[in-house]
mmCIF file of C-alpha atoms in Angstrom:
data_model
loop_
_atom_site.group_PDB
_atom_site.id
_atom_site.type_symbol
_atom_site.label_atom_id
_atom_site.label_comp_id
_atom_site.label_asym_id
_atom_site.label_seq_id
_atom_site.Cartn_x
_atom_site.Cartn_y
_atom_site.Cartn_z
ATOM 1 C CA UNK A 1 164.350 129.999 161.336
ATOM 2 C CA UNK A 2 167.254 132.203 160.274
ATOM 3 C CA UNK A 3 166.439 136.640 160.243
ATOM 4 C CA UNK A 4 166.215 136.072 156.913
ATOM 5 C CA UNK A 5 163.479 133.703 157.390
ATOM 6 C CA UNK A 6 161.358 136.047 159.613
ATOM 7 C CA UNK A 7 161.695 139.304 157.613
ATOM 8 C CA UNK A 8 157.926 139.697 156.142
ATOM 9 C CA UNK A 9 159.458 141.023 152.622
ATOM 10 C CA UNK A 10 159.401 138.391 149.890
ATOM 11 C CA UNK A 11 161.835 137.466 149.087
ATOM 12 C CA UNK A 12 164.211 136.597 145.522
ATOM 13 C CA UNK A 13 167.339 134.038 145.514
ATOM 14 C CA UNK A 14 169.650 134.138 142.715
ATOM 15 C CA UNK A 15 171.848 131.232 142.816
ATOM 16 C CA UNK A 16 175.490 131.847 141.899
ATOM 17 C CA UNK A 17 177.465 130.061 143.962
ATOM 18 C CA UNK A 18 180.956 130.882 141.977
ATOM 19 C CA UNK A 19 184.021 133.253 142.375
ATOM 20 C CA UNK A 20 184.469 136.572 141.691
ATOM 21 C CA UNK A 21 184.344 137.049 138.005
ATOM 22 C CA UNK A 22 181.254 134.632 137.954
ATOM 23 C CA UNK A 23 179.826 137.671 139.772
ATOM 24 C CA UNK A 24 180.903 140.779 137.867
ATOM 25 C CA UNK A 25 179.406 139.078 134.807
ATOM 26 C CA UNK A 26 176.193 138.319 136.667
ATOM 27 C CA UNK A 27 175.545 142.430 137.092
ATOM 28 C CA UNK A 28 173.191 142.787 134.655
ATOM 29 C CA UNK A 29 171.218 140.552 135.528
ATOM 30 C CA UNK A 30 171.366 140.803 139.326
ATOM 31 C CA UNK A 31 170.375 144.565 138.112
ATOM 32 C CA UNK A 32 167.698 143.478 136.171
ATOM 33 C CA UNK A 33 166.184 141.906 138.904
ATOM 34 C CA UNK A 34 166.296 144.352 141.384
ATOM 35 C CA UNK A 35 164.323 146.916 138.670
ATOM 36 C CA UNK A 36 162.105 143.699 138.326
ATOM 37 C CA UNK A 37 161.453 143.621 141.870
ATOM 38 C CA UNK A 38 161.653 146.614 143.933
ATOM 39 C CA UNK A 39 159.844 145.448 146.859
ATOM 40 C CA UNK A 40 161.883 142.260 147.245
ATOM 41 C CA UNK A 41 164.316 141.468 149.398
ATOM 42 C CA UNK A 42 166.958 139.989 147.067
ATOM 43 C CA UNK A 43 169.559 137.263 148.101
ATOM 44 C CA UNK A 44 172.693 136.295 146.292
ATOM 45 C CA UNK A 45 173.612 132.934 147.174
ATOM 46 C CA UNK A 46 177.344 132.355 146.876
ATOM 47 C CA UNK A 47 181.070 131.914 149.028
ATOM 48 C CA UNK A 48 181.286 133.967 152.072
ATOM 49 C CA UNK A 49 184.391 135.728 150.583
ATOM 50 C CA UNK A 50 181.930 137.407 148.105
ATOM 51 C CA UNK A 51 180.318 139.159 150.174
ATOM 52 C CA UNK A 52 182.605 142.595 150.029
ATOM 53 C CA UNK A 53 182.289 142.068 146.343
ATOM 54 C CA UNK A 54 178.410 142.300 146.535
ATOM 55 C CA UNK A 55 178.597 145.566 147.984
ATOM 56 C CA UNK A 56 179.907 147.168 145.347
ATOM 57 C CA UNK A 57 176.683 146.121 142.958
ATOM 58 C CA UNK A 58 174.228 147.822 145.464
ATOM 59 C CA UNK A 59 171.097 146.683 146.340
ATOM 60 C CA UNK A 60 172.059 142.679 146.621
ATOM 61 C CA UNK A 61 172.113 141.214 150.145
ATOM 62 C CA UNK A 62 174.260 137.747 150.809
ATOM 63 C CA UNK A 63 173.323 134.303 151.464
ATOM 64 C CA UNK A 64 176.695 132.354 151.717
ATOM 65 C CA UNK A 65 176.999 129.355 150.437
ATOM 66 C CA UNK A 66 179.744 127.623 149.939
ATOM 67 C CA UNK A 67 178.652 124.591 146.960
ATOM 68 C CA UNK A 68 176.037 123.028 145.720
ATOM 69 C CA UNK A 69 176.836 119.931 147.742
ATOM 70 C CA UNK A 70 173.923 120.995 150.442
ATOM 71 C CA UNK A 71 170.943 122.511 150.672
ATOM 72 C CA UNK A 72 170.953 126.102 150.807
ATOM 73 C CA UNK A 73 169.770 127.637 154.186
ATOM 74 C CA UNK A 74 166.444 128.528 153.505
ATOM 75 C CA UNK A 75 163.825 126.624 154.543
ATOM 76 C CA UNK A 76 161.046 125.164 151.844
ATOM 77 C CA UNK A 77 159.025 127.376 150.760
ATOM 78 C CA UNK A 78 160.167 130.804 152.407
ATOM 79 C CA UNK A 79 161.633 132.297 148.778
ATOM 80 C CA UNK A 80 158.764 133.861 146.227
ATOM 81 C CA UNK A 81 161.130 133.757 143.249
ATOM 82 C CA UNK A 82 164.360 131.542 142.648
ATOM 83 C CA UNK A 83 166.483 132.345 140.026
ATOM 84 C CA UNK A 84 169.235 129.974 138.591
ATOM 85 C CA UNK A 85 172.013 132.054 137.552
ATOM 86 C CA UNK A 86 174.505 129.302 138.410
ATOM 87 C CA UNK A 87 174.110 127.177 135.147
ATOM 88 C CA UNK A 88 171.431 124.434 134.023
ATOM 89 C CA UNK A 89 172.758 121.330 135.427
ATOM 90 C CA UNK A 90 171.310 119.121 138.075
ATOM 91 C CA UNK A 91 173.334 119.857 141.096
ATOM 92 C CA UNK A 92 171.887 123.788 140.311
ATOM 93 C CA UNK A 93 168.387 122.597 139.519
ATOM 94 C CA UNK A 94 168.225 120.869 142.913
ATOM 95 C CA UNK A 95 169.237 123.460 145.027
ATOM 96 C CA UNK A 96 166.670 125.106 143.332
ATOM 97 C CA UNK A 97 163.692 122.977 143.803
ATOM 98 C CA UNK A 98 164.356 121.959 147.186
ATOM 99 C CA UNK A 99 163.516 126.158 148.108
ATOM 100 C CA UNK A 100 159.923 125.071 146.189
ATOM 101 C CA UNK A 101 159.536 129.563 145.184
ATOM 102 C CA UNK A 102 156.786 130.661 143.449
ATOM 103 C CA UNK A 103 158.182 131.401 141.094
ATOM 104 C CA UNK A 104 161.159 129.816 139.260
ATOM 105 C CA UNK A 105 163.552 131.743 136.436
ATOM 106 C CA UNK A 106 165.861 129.496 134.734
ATOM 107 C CA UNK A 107 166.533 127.984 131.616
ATOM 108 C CA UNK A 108 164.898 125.047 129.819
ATOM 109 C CA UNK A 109 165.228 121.795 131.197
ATOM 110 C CA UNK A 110 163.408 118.475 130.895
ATOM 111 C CA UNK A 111 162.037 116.276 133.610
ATOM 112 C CA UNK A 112 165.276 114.269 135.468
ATOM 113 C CA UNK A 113 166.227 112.395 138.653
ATOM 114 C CA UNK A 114 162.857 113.326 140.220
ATOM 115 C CA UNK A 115 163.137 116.939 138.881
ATOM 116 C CA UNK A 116 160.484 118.608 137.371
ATOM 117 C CA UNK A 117 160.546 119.994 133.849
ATOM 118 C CA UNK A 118 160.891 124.487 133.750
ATOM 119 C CA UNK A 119 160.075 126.097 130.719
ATOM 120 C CA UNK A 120 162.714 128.698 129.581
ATOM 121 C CA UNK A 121 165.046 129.551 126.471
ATOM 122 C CA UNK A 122 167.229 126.668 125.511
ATOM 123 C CA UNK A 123 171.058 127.032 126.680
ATOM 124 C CA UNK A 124 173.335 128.155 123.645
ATOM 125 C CA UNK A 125 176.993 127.615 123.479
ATOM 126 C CA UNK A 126 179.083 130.136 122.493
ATOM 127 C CA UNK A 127 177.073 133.206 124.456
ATOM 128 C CA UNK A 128 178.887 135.920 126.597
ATOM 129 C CA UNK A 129 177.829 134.939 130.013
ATOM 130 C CA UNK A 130 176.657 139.136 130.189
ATOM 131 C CA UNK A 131 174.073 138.127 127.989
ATOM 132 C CA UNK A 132 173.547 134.474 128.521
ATOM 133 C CA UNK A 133 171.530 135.809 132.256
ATOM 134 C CA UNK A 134 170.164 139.055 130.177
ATOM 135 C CA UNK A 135 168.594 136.459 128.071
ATOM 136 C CA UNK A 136 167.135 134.023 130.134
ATOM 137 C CA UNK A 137 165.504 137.065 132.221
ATOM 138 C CA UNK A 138 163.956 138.347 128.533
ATOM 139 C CA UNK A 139 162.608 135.331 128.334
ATOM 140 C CA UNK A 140 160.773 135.374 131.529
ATOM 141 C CA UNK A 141 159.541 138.816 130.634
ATOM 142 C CA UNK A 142 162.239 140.866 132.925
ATOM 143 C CA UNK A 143 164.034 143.628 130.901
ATOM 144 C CA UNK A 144 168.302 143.778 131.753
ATOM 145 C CA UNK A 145 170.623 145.830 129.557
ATOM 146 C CA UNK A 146 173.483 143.264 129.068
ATOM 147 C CA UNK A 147 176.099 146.456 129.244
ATOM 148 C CA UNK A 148 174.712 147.648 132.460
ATOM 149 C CA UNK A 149 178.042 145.996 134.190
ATOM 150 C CA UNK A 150 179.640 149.345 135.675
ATOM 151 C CA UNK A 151 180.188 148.422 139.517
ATOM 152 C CA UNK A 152 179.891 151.149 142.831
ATOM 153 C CA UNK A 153 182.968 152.640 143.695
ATOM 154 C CA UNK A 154 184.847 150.953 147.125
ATOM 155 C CA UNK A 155 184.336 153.066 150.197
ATOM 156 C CA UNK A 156 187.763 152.846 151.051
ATOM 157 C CA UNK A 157 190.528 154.693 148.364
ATOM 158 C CA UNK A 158 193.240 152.862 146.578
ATOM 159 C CA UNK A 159 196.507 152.549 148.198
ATOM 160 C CA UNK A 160 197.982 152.956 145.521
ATOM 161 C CA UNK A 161 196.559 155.459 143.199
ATOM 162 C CA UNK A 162 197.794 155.773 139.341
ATOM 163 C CA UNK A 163 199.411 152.090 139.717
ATOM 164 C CA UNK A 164 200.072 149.775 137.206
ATOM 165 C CA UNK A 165 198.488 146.678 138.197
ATOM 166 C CA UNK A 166 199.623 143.306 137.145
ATOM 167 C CA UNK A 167 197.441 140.660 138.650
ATOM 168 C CA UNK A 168 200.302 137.328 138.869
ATOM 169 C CA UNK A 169 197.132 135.166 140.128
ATOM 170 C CA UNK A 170 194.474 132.548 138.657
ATOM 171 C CA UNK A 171 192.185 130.461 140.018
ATOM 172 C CA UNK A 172 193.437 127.482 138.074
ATOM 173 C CA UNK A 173 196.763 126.039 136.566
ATOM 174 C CA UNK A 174 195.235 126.690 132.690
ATOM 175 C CA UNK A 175 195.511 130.226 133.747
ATOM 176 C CA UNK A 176 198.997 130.963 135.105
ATOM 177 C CA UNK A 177 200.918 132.679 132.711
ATOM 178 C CA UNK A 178 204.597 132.085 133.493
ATOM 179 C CA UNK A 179 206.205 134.194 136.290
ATOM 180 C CA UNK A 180 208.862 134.828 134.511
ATOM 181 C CA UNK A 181 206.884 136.947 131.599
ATOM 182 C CA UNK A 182 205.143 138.790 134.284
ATOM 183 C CA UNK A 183 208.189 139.620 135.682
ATOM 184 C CA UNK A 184 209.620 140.808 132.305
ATOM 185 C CA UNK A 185 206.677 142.810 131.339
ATOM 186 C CA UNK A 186 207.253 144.657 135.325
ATOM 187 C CA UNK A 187 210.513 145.291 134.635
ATOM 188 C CA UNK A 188 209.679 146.605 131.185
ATOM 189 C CA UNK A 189 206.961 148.915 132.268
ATOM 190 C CA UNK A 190 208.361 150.051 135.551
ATOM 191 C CA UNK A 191 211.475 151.504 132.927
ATOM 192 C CA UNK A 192 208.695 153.158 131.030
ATOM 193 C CA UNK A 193 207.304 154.978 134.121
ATOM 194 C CA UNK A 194 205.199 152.639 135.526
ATOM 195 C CA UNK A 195 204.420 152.583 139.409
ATOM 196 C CA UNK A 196 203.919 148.644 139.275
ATOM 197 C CA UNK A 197 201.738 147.077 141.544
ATOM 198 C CA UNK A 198 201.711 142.955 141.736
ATOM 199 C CA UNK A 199 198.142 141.486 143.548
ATOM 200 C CA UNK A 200 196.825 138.202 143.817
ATOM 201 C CA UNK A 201 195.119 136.338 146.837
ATOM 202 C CA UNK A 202 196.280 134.852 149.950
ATOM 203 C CA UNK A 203 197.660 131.732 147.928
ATOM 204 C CA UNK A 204 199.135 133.207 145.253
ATOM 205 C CA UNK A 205 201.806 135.744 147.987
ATOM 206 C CA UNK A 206 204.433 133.316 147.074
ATOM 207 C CA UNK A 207 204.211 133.480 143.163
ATOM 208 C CA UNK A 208 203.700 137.540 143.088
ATOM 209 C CA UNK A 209 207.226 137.120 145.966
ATOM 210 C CA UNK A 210 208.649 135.081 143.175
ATOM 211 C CA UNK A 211 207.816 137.742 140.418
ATOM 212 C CA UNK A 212 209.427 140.202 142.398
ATOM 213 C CA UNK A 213 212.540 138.315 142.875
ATOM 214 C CA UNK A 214 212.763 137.859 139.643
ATOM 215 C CA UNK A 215 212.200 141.599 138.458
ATOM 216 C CA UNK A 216 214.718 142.463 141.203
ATOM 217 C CA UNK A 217 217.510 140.102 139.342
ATOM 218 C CA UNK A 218 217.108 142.643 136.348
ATOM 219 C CA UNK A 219 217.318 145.620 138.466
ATOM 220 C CA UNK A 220 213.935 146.628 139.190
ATOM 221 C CA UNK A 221 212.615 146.525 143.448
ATOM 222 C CA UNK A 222 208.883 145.769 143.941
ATOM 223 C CA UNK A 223 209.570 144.563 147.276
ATOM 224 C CA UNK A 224 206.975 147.397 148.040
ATOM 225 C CA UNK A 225 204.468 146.506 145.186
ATOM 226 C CA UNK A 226 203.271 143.332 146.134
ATOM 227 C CA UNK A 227 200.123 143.316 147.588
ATOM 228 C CA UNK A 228 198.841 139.938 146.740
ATOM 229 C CA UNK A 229 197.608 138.269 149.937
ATOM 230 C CA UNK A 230 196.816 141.797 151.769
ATOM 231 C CA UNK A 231 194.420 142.862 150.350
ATOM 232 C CA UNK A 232 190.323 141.969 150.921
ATOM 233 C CA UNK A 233 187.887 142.419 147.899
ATOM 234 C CA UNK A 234 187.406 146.288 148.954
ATOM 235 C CA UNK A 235 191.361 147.506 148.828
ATOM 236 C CA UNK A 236 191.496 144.913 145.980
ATOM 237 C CA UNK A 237 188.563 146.316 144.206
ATOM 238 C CA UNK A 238 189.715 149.981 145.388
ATOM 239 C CA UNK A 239 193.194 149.099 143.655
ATOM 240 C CA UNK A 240 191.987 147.976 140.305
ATOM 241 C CA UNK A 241 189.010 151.272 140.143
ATOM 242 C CA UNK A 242 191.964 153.591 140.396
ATOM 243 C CA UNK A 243 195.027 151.763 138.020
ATOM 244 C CA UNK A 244 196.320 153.486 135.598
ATOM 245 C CA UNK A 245 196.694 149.987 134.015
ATOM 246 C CA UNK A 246 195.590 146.288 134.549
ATOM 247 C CA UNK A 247 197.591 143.511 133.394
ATOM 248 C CA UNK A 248 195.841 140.149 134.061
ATOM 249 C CA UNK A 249 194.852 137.002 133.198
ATOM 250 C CA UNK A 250 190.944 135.683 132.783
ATOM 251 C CA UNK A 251 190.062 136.857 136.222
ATOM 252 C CA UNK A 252 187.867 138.568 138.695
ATOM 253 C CA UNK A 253 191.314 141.420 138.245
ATOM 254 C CA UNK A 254 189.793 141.637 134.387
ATOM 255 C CA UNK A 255 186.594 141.472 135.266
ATOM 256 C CA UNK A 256 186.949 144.752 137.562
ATOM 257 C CA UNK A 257 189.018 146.464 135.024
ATOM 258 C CA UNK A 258 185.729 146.413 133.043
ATOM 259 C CA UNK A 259 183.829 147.436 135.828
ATOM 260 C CA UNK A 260 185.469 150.396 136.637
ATOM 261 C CA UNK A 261 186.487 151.515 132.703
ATOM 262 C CA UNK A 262 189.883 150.755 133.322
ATOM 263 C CA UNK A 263 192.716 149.943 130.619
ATOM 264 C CA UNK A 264 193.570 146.218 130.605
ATOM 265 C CA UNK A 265 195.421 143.352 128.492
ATOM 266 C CA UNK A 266 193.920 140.353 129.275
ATOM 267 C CA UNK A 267 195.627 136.860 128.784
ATOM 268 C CA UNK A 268 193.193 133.935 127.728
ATOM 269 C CA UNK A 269 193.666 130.374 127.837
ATOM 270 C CA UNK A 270 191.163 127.737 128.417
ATOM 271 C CA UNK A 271 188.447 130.097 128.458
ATOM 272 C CA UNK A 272 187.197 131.275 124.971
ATOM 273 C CA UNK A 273 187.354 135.492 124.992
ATOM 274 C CA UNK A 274 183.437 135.475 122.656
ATOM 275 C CA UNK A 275 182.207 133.697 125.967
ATOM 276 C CA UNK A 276 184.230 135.852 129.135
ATOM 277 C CA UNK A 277 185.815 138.446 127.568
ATOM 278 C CA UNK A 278 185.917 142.332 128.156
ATOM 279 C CA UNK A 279 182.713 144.437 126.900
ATOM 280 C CA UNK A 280 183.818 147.549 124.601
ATOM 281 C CA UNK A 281 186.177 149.911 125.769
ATOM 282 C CA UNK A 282 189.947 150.312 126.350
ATOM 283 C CA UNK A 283 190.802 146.982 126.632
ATOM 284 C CA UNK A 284 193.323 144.092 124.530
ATOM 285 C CA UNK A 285 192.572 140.563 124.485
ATOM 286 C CA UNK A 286 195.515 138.414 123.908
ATOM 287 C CA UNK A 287 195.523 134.397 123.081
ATOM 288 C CA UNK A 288 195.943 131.827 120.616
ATOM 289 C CA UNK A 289 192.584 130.646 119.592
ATOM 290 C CA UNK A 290 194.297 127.594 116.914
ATOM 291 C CA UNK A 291 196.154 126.387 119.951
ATOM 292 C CA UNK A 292 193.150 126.126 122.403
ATOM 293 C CA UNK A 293 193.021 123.128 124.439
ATOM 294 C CA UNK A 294 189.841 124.290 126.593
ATOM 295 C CA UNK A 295 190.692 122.377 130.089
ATOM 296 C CA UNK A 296 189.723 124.898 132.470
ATOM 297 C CA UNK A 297 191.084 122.731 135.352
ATOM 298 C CA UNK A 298 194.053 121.476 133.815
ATOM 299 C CA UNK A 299 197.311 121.846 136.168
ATOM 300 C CA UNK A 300 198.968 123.337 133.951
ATOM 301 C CA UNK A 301 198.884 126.366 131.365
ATOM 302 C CA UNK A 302 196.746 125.950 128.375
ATOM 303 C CA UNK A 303 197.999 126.302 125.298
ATOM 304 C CA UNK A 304 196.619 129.502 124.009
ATOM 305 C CA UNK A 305 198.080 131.054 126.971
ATOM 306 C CA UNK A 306 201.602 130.305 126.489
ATOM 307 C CA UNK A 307 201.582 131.554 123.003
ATOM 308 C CA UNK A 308 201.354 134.856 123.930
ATOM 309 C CA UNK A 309 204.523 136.490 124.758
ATOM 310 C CA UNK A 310 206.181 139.133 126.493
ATOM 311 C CA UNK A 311 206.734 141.401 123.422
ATOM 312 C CA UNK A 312 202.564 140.524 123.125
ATOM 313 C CA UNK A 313 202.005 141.965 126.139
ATOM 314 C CA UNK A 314 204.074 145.234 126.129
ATOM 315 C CA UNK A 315 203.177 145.872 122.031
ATOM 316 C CA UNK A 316 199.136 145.613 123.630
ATOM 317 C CA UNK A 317 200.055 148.043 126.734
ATOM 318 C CA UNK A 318 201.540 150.621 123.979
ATOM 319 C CA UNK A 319 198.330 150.460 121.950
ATOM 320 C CA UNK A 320 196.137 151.717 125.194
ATOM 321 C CA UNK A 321 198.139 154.191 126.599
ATOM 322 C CA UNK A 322 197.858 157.981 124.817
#
């Protein structure tokens, strides 16, 4: 048996095994639960790479997991309460059974496969995710507050303090807004005063290179800007809790923009803003809802992304700044 295994205090998986925004939307009701259950040791089972992120919500420890393909790494039997925050399908439902908790928390689901039937609220369409989890823990009699989402501030300061942040990265091809806008709207802002900052991940150094080239062609260096690809989740996180502004698309960049109250114009494609989009506060949703074509894994931009424009973008930054 794994440490985890031996430690005498029950324990509580939550099963999220997603990215980084999956998380930040999750915070309410990963907070929920710890109120719910102080004395448990709770476990957030999701990619290695998340694990930085976790530390941020406080009181969460890891269990990584890379998929649903396998088993998680608990033996049967050692969890008290399983939660399914990942969704209500069967790969989830599963991973879930196979731990054979207590206790389970998930949503309604019928008998399937050699599943058993669980009792919960039936899943709606069309619900922020926030309060899609707040819901289902209502349900089980476990109060969350659905705009308790605010995130610990990184241990580590931003290196770039004040920065404008435009986030050239997405997970998926739906999401890539052309490099060439981002690199207008740089060279726009970085005239207005801007101290522009490009990020992304390891994969995505070569388009936030490429957005820098391009700004350079219309006089503007951010040879010194891009950060995408050095940065882990801290700096990252550090980065976005201390922007002046956050320019992204529908990603975990957003998603910390509304953790940490920070200004943001956020481009949405595939994914409907009612469903993933910023809570209240000082942030601009941009997107074509007519022109929605809804493939999240599409290769290439949706739709409803492309119709916004650079004059979009800037117009948007204007209306948030003082």
């Amino acid at each position: 048996m794994n440490t985890i295994e031996n430690n005498k205090q029950p324990v509580l998986l939550a099963l999220r095994a997603l990215k980084l925004g999956d998380l930040l939307v999750a915070v309410p009701a990963l907070r929920g639960l710890r109120k719910a259950y102080p004395d448990h040791r709770i476990l957030y089972a999701a990619p290695a790479w998340i694990a930085e992120a976790l530390e941020l919500v406080g009181g969460i420890d890891h269990l990584p997991t890379p998929g649903l393909d396998d088993p998680l790494t608990m033996a049967p039997g050692t969890v008290d309460v399983a939660v399914n925050l990942h969704g209500n399908g069967p790969e989830s439902r599963r991973r879930i059974d196979e731990l054979q908790a207590r206790r389970v928390i998930a949503h309604q689901s019928p008998a399937l496969d050699g599943l058993p039937a669980l009792e919960g609220p039936e899943w709606v369409t069309g619900r922020h995710e926030r309060e899609r989890w707040t819901r289902l823990l209502a349900w089980h009699g476990i109060d969350a507050d659905p705009l308790d989402f605010r995130l610990n501030k990184p241990g580590i300061p931003s290196p770039r303090p004040g920065a404008t942040v435009i986030h050239v990265g997405a997970a998926y091809g739906s999401r890539l807004w052309p490099i060439e806008r981002f690199a207008d709207v740089a060279v726009e802002l970085a005239a207005a005063g801007h101290n522009v900052v490009l990020t992304g991940g390891t994969s995505e150094r070569d388009r936030a290179e490429a957005t820098a080239a391009l700004a350079k062609l219309k006089g503007v260096n951010l040879d010194g800007g891009v950060l995408a690809g050095q940065q882990g989740l801290a700096a990252f996180a550090a980065t976005i809790a201390e922007a002046r502004l956050v320019v992204s698309a529908d990603t975990g960049a957003a998603h910390l923009a509304s953790a940490y109250g920070r200004p943001s114009v956020v481009l949405f494609g595939p994914a409907p803003a009612e469903e993933w989009g910023p809570p209240p506060g000082p942030h601009k949703v941009l997107t074509a809802v007519g022109l929605r074509r809804g493939d999240v894994f599409a290769p290439d931009p949706d739709p409803a992304l492309l119709a916004v424009g650079v004059r979009d973008v800037l117009e948007a930054v204007d209306s948030l700044e003082p």
